[in-house]
mmCIF file of C-alpha atoms and ligand atoms in Angstrom:
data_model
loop_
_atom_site.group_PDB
_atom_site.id
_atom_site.type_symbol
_atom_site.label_atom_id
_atom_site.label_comp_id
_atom_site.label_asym_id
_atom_site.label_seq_id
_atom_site.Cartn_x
_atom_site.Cartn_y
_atom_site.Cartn_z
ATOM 1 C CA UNK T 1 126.068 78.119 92.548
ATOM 2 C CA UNK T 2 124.884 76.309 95.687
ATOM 3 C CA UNK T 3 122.974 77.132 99.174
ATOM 4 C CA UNK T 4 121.661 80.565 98.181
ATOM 5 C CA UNK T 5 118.907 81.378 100.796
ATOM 6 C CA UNK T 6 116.493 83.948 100.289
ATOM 7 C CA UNK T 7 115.404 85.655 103.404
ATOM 8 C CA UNK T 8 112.527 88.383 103.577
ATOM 9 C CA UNK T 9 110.246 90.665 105.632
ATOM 10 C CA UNK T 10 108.006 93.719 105.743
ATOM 11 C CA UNK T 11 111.106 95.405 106.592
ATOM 12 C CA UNK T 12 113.781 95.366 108.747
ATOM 13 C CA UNK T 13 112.858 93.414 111.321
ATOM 14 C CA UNK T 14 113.930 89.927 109.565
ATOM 15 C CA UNK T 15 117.288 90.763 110.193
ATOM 16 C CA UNK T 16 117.077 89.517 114.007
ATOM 17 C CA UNK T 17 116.242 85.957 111.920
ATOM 18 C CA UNK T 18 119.216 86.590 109.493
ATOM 19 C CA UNK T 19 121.527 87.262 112.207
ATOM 20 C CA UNK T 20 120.714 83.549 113.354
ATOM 21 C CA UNK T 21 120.535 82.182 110.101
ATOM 22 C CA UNK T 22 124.331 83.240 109.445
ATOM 23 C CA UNK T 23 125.384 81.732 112.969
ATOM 24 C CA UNK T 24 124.083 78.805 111.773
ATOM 25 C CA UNK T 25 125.463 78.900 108.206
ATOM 26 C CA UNK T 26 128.164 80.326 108.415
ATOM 27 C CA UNK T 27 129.382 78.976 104.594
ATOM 28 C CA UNK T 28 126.190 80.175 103.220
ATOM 29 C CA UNK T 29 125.145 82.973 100.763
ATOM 30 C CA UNK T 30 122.031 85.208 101.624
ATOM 31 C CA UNK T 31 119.930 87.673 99.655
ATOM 32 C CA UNK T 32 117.857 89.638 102.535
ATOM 33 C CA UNK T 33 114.732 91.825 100.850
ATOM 34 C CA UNK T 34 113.200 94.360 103.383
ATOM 35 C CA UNK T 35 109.922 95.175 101.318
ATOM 36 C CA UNK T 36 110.171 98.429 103.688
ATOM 37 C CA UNK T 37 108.500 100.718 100.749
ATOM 38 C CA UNK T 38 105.040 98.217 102.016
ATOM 39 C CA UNK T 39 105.683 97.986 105.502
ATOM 40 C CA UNK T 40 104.106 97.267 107.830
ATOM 41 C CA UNK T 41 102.460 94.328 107.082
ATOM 42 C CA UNK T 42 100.969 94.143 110.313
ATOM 43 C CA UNK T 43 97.821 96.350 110.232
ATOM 44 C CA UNK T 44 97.390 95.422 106.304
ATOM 45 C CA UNK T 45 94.761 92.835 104.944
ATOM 46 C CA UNK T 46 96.044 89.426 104.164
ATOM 47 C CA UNK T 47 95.307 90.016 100.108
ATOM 48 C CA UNK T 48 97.519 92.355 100.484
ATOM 49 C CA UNK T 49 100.416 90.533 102.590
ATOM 50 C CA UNK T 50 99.927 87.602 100.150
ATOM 51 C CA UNK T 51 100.621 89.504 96.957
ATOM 52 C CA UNK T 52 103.708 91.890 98.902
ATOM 53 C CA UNK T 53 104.884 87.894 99.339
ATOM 54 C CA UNK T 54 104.043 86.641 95.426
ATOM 55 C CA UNK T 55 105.888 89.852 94.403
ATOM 56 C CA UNK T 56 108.955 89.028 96.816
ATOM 57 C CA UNK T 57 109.481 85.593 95.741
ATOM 58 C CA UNK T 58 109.136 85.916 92.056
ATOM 59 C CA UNK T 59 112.239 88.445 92.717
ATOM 60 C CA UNK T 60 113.764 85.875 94.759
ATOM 61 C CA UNK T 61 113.160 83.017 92.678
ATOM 62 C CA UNK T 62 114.973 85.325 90.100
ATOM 63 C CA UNK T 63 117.983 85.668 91.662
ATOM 64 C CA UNK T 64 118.486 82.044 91.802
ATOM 65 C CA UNK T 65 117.911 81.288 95.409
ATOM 66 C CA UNK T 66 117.375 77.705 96.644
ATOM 67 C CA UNK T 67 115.655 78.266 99.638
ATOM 68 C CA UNK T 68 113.372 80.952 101.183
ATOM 69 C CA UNK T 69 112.768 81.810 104.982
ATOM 70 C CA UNK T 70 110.104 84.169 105.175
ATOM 71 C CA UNK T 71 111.787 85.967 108.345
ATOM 72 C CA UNK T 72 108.312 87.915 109.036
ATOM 73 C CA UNK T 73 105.477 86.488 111.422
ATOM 74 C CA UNK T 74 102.801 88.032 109.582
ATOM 75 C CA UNK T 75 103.993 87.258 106.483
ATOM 76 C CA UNK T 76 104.088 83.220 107.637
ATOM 77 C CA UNK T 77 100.924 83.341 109.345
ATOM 78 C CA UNK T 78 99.131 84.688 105.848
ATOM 79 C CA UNK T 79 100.848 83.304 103.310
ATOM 80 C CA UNK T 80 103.205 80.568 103.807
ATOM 81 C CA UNK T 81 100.752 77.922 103.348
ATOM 82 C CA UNK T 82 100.019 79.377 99.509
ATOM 83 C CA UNK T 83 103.271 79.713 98.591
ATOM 84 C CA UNK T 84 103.921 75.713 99.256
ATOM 85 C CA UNK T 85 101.171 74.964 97.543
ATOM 86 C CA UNK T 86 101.986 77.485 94.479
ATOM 87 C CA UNK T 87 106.217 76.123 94.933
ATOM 88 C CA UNK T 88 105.807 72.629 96.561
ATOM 89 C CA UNK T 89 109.579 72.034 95.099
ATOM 90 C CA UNK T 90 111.131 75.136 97.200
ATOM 91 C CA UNK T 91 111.686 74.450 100.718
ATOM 92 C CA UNK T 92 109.980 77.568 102.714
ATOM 93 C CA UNK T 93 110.536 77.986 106.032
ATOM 94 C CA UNK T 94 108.503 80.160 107.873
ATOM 95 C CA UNK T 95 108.608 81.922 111.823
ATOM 96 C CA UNK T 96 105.737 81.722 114.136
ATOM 97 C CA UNK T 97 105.573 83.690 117.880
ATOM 98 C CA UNK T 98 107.633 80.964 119.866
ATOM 99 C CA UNK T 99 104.653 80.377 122.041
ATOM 100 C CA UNK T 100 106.253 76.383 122.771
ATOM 101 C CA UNK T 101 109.834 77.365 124.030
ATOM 102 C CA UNK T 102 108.332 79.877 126.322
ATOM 103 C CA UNK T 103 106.166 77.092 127.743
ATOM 104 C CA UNK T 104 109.390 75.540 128.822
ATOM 105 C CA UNK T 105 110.664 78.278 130.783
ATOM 106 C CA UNK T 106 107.987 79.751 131.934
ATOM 107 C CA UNK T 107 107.315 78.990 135.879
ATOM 108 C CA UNK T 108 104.429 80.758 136.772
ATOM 109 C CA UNK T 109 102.844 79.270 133.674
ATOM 110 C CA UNK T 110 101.616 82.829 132.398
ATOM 111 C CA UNK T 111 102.728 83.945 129.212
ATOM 112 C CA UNK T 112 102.894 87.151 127.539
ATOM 113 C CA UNK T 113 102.651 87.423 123.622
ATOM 114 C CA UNK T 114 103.286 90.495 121.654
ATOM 115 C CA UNK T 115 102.397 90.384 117.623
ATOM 116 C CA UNK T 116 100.984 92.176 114.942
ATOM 117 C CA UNK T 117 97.039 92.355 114.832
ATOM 118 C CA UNK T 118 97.493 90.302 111.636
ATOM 119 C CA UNK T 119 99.176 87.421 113.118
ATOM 120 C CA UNK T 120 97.163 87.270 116.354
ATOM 121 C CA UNK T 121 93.799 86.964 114.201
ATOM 122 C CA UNK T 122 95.260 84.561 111.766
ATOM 123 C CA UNK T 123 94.215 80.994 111.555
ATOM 124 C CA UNK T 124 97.238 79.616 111.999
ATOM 125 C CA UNK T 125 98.563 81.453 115.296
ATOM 126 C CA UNK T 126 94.680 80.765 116.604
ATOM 127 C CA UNK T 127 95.936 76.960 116.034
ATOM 128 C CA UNK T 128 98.818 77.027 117.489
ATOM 129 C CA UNK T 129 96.981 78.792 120.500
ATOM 130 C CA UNK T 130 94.195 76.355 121.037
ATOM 131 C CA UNK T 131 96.617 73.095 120.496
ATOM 132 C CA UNK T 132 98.658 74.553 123.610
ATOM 133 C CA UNK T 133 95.024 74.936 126.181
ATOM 134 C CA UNK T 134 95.170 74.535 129.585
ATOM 135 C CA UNK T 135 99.066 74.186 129.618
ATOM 136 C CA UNK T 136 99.360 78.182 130.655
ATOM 137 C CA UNK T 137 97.602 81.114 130.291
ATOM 138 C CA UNK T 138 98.868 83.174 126.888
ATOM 139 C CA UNK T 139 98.114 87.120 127.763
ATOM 140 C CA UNK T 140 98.373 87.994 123.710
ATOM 141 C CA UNK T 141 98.579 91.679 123.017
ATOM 142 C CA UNK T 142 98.440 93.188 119.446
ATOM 143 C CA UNK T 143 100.720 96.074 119.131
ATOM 144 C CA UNK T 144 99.567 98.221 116.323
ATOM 145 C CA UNK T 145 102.194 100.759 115.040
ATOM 146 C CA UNK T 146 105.314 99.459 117.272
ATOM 147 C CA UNK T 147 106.984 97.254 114.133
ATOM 148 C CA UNK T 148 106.548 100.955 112.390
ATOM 149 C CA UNK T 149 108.136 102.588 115.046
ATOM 150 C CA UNK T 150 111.434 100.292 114.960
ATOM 151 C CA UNK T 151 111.553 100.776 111.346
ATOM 152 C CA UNK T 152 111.063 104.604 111.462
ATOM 153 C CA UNK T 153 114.112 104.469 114.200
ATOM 154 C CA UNK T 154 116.419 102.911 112.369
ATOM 155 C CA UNK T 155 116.308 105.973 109.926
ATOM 156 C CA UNK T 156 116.400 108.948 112.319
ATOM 157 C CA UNK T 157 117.559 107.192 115.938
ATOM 158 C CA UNK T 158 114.612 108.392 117.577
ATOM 159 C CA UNK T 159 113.510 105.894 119.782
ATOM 160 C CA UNK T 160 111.004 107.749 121.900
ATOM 161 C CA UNK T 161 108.058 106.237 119.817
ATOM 162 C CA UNK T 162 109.578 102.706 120.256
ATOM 163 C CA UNK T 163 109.788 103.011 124.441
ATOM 164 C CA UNK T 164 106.104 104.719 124.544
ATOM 165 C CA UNK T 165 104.318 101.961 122.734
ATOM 166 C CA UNK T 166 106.427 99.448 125.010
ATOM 167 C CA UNK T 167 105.663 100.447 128.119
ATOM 168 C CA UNK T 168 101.747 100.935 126.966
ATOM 169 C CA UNK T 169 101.447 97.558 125.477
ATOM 170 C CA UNK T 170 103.137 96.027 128.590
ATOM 171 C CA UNK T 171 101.384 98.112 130.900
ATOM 172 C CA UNK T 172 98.114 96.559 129.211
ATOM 173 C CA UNK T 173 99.299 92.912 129.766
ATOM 174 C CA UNK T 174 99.084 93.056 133.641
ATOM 175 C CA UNK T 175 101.917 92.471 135.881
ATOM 176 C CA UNK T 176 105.239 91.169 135.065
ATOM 177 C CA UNK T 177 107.595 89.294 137.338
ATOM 178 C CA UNK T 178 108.492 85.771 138.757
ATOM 179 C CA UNK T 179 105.831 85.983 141.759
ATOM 180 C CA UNK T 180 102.380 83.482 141.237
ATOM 181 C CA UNK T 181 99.851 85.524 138.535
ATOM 182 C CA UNK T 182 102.628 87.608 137.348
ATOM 183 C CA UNK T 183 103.629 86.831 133.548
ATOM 184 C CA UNK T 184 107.432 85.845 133.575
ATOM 185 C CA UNK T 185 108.008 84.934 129.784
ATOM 186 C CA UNK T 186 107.493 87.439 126.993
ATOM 187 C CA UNK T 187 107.052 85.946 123.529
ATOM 188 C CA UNK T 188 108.435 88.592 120.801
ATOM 189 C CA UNK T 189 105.860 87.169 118.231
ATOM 190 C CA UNK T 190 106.901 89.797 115.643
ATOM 191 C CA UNK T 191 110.317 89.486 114.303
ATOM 192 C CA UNK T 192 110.991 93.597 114.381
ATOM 193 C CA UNK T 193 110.558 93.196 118.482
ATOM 194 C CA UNK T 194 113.717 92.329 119.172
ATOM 195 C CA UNK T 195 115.210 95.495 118.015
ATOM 196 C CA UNK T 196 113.311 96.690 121.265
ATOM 197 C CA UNK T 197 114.657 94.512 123.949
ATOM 198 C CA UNK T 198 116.626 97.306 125.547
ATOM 199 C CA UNK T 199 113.321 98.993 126.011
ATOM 200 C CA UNK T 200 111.558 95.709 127.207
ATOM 201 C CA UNK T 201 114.272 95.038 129.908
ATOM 202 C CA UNK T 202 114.254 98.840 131.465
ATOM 203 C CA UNK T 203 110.674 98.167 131.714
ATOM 204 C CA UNK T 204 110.100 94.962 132.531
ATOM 205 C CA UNK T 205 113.446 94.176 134.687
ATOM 206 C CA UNK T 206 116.266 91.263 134.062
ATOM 207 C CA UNK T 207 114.113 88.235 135.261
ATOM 208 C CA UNK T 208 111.331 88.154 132.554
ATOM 209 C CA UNK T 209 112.555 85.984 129.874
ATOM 210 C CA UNK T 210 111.994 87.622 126.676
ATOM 211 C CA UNK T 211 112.125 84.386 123.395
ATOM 212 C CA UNK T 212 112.258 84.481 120.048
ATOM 213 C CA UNK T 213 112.572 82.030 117.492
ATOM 214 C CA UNK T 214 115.358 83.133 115.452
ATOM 215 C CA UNK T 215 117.541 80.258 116.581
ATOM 216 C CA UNK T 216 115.024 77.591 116.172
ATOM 217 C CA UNK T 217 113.998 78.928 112.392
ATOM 218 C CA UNK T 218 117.682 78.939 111.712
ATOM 219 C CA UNK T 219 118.014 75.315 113.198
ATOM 220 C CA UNK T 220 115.214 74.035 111.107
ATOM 221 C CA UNK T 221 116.603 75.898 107.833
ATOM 222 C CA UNK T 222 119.670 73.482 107.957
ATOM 223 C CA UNK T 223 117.698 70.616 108.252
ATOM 224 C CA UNK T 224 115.407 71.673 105.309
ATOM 225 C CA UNK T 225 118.642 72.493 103.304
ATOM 226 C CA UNK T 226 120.129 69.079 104.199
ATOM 227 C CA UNK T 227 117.215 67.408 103.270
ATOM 228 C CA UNK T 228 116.861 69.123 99.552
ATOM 229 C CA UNK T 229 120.643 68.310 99.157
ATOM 230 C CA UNK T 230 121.606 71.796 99.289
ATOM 231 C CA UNK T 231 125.067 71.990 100.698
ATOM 232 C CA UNK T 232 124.972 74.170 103.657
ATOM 233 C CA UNK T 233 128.275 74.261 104.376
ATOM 234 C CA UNK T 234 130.424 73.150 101.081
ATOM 235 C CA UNK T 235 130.665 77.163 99.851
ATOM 236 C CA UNK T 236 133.568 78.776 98.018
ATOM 237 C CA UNK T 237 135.148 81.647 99.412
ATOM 238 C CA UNK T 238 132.722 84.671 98.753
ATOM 239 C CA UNK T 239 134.296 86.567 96.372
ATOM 240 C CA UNK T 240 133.742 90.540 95.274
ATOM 241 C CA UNK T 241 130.879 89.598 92.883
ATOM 242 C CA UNK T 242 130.069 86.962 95.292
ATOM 243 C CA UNK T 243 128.937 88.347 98.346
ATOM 244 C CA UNK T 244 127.738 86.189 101.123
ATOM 245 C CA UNK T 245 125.310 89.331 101.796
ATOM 246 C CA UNK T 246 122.773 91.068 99.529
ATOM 247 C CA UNK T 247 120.231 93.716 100.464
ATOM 248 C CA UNK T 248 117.741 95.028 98.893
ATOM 249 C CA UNK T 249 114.715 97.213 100.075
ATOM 250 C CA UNK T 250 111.954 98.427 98.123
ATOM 251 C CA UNK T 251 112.187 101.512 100.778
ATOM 252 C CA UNK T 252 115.075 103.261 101.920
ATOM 253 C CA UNK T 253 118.873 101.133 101.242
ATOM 254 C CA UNK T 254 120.073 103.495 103.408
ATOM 255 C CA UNK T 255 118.068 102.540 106.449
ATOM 256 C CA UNK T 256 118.918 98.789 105.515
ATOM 257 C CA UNK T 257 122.477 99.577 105.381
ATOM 258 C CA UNK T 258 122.260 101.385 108.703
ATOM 259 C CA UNK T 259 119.938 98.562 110.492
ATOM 260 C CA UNK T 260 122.442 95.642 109.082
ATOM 261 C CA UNK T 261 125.396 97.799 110.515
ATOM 262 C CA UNK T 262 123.968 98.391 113.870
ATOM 263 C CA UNK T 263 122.037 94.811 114.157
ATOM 264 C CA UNK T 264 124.041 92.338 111.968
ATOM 265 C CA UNK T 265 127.929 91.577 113.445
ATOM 266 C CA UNK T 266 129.552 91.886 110.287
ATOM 267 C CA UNK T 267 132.318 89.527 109.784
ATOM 268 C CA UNK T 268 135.667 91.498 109.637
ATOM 269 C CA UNK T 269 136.681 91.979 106.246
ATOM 270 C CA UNK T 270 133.530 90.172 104.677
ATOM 271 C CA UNK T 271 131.988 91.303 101.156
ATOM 272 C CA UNK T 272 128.611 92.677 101.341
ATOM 273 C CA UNK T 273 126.962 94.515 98.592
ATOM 274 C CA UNK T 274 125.702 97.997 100.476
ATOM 275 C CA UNK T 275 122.392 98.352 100.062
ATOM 276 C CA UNK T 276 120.508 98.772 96.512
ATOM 277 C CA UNK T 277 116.928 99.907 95.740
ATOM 278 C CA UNK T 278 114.656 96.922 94.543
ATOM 279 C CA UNK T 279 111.347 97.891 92.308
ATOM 280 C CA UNK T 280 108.893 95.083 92.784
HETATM 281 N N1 DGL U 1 108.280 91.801 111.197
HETATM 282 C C1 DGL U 1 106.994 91.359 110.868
HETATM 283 C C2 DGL U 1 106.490 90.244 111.728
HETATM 284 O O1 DGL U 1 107.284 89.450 112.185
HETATM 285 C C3 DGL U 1 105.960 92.332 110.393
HETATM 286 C C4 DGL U 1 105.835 93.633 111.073
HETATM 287 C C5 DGL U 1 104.915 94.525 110.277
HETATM 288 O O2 DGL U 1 105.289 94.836 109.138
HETATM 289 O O3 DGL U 1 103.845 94.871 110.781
HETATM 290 O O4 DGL U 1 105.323 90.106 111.951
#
């Protein structure tokens, strides 16, 4: 069996990564773990993230897979850097809040950047932050309970929680818009955020440019795969006992299933196992 990735996240957020991963592999096999029964990571101390992660890829590692993209911010910002050193054979791919590509578009060179309190105090994203000074201003806003809110929506449909943390976190980066002082790009450094971009845009309007780094992760997973040899696009057909999707959550499968229905275009006719429960 070739070009199995592993793909995981506090919950079920990571699936705005897997959605780019399988446009850019479109031959490969997944196996997407929503540790939802630990989520969120976000407000959690980085022991704890670390060992959630351990747990995750011993699971993973189980299962065969070849390659692991830790589709969860927080998760990266921890713990990536000890899982290399503990599997410096696996390639790991991580996410971080796409704080470069908004540079590019930004015009009024102020920058908004929403994340979990975890990832905005972490080493790493404080890095990242300093090694981009004086080319814009970064307004960064940690937005306790709203990666907890899009996970408790995608079990009920209740979104009010969801648009109410929005539109106070925005409200407490300033102004928005395309006008001198006014932030124009919005950085969705979390990767459960862009489950709320119909929120963002009634807020915010059509001409702040909202990034993410799905595409970019999925882009750089290729490369990784090429480089380890792993054929990313030389796949037999998926057959019933080989589906190109797995889920698993250690929380609900049924809010999985409903959040990979609603999130993940679904190729017509394509195997993919519903939904189990995962103990780790
Ligand atoms: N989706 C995750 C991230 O990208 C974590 C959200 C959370 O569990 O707090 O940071």
């Amino acid at each position: 069996m070739t070009g199995l990735v592993g793909v995981f996240d506090s919950g079920i957020g990571g699936l705005s990564i897997l959605q780019a991963l399988r446009d850019e592999l479109p031959q490969s096999r997944f196996i997407y773990i929503a540790d939802s029964g630990h989520a969120p990571y976000g407000e959690r101390s980085d022991a704890y993230v670390t060992s959630r992660s351990r747990a995750i890829l011993a699971e993973l590692l189980s299962r065969q897979v070849q390659a692991l993209v830790i589709a969860c911010n927080t998760a990266t910002a921890v713990a990536i850097e000890q899982l290399r050193r503990d599997f410096p054979d696996l390639p790991i791919i991580g996410v971080e809040p796409a704080l470069k590509p908004a540079l590019a578009l930004s015009q009024t060179r102020r920058i908004g950047v929403m994340a979990t309190r975890s990832t905005l105090a972490s080493a790493k994203f404080q890095t990242l932050l300093a090694s981009l000074a004086g080319q814009a201003e970064f307004v960064v806003q940690a937005c306790d309970g709203l990666a907890d809110a899009i996970e408790r929506s995608a079990g009920n449909d209740d979104t009010s929680d969801i648009k109410a943390m929005c539109a106070k976190y925005t409200q407490a980066m300033g102004s928005f818009g395309n006008n001198s002082g006014q932030i124009d790009t919005l950085v969705l450094g979390c990767t459960h955020y862009p489950f709320a971009t119909e929120h963002l845009r009634e807020l915010l309007g059509t001409q702040v440019q909202l990034v993410s780094n799905g595409p970019a992760v999925a882009r750089q997973t290729r490369i990784r795969l090429l480089e380890h040899a792993l054929p990313a696009t030389e796949q037999p057909e998926p057959t019933e006992t080989t589906a190109r999707l797995i889920l698993l959550s250690t929380g609900e499968p049924q809010v999985l299933q409903s959040a990979a229905q609603r999130w993940l275009p679904l190729m017509p006719a394509e195997p993919i196992s519903t939904a189990s429960k995962l103990n780790v």
